[in-house]
Short mmCIF file of C-alpha atoms in Angstrom, two decimals:
data_model
loop_
_atom_site.label_atom_id
_atom_site.label_comp_id
_atom_site.label_asym_id
_atom_site.label_seq_id
_atom_site.Cartn_x
_atom_site.Cartn_y
_atom_site.Cartn_z
CA GLU C 1 -97.31 -27.38 -4.76
CA ARG C 2 -100.36 -29.12 -6.17
CA TYR C 3 -101.88 -25.74 -7.04
CA PHE C 4 -98.62 -24.51 -8.61
CA LEU C 5 -98.27 -27.64 -10.73
CA ALA C 6 -101.93 -27.73 -11.75
CA GLU C 7 -101.91 -24.09 -12.83
CA GLY C 8 -98.69 -24.60 -14.78
CA LEU C 9 -100.18 -27.57 -16.59
CA LYS C 10 -103.34 -25.62 -17.42
CA LYS C 11 -101.25 -22.79 -18.88
CA LEU C 12 -99.68 -25.36 -21.19
CA GLY C 13 -103.14 -26.33 -22.44
CA ILE C 14 -103.38 -29.61 -20.54
CA ARG C 15 -106.73 -30.56 -19.02
CA VAL C 16 -106.34 -30.95 -15.25
CA PHE C 17 -108.81 -32.75 -13.00
CA ASP C 18 -109.27 -31.56 -9.42
CA SER C 19 -107.40 -33.59 -6.85
CA GLU C 20 -106.79 -33.75 -3.13
CA ALA C 21 -104.12 -36.44 -3.45
CA ASN C 22 -100.38 -36.16 -4.00
CA PHE C 23 -100.87 -36.64 -7.72
CA ILE C 24 -102.83 -34.94 -10.48
CA LEU C 25 -104.87 -36.65 -13.20
CA VAL C 26 -104.48 -34.91 -16.55
CA TYR C 27 -105.57 -35.38 -20.15
CA SER C 28 -103.55 -34.43 -23.18
CA GLN C 29 -103.76 -35.38 -26.83
CA LEU C 30 -99.95 -35.34 -26.93
CA PRO C 31 -98.22 -38.66 -26.17
CA LEU C 32 -96.76 -37.24 -22.96
CA TYR C 33 -95.72 -40.57 -21.49
CA GLU C 34 -93.51 -41.47 -24.43
CA ARG C 35 -92.07 -37.98 -24.90
CA LEU C 36 -91.26 -37.47 -21.22
CA LEU C 37 -89.78 -40.95 -20.94
CA GLN C 38 -87.32 -40.02 -23.71
CA ARG C 39 -86.32 -37.07 -21.51
CA GLY C 40 -85.81 -39.26 -18.44
CA ILE C 41 -89.10 -38.40 -16.71
CA LEU C 42 -91.62 -41.07 -15.81
CA ILE C 43 -95.34 -40.33 -15.41
CA ARG C 44 -98.13 -42.88 -15.05
CA ASP C 45 -99.99 -43.75 -18.24
CA CYS C 46 -103.60 -44.36 -17.13
CA GLU C 47 -104.84 -45.87 -20.38
CA ASN C 48 -105.41 -49.22 -18.64
CA PHE C 49 -107.43 -47.70 -15.75
CA LYS C 50 -111.11 -48.65 -15.90
CA GLY C 51 -113.07 -45.80 -17.46
CA LEU C 52 -110.01 -44.00 -18.86
CA CYS C 53 -108.45 -44.18 -22.30
CA LYS C 54 -105.37 -43.06 -24.19
CA GLY C 55 -104.29 -39.57 -23.23
CA TYR C 56 -104.92 -39.77 -19.47
CA TYR C 57 -101.87 -39.52 -17.22
CA ARG C 58 -101.18 -39.32 -13.50
CA ILE C 59 -98.47 -36.89 -12.45
CA ALA C 60 -96.96 -36.90 -8.97
CA VAL C 61 -96.74 -33.62 -7.08
CA LYS C 62 -93.13 -33.13 -6.02
CA GLN C 63 -91.00 -30.30 -4.65
CA ARG C 64 -91.00 -26.95 -6.45
CA ILE C 65 -87.71 -27.53 -8.28
CA ASP C 66 -88.96 -30.89 -9.61
CA ASN C 67 -92.34 -29.44 -10.61
CA GLU C 68 -90.64 -26.57 -12.45
CA LYS C 69 -88.43 -29.05 -14.32
CA LEU C 70 -91.45 -31.15 -15.27
CA LEU C 71 -93.33 -28.11 -16.61
CA LYS C 72 -90.28 -27.05 -18.61
CA GLU C 73 -89.89 -30.54 -20.09
CA ILE C 74 -93.59 -30.74 -20.99
CA GLU C 75 -93.30 -27.37 -22.69
CA GLY C 76 -90.35 -28.76 -24.63
CA CYS C 77 -92.44 -31.77 -25.69
CA MET C 78 -94.93 -29.42 -27.31
CA GLU C 79 -92.43 -27.88 -29.71
#
């Protein structure tokens, strides 16, 4: 599922960092945290992580149906 989610995010123009964990670190100039929160989806804003700044987010890898929903909602945030 990590590969599926990462590839889906890349297709949406989001920078994805390689990961072996159950989450993916991404960078986007869009305010994804705020926009997804309005849609009832919570991702981790990593702005307060040492060495990271605004635009970095951590997204949990879930089951396929959840990952598909997330990708669809992110696509909706871009409109």
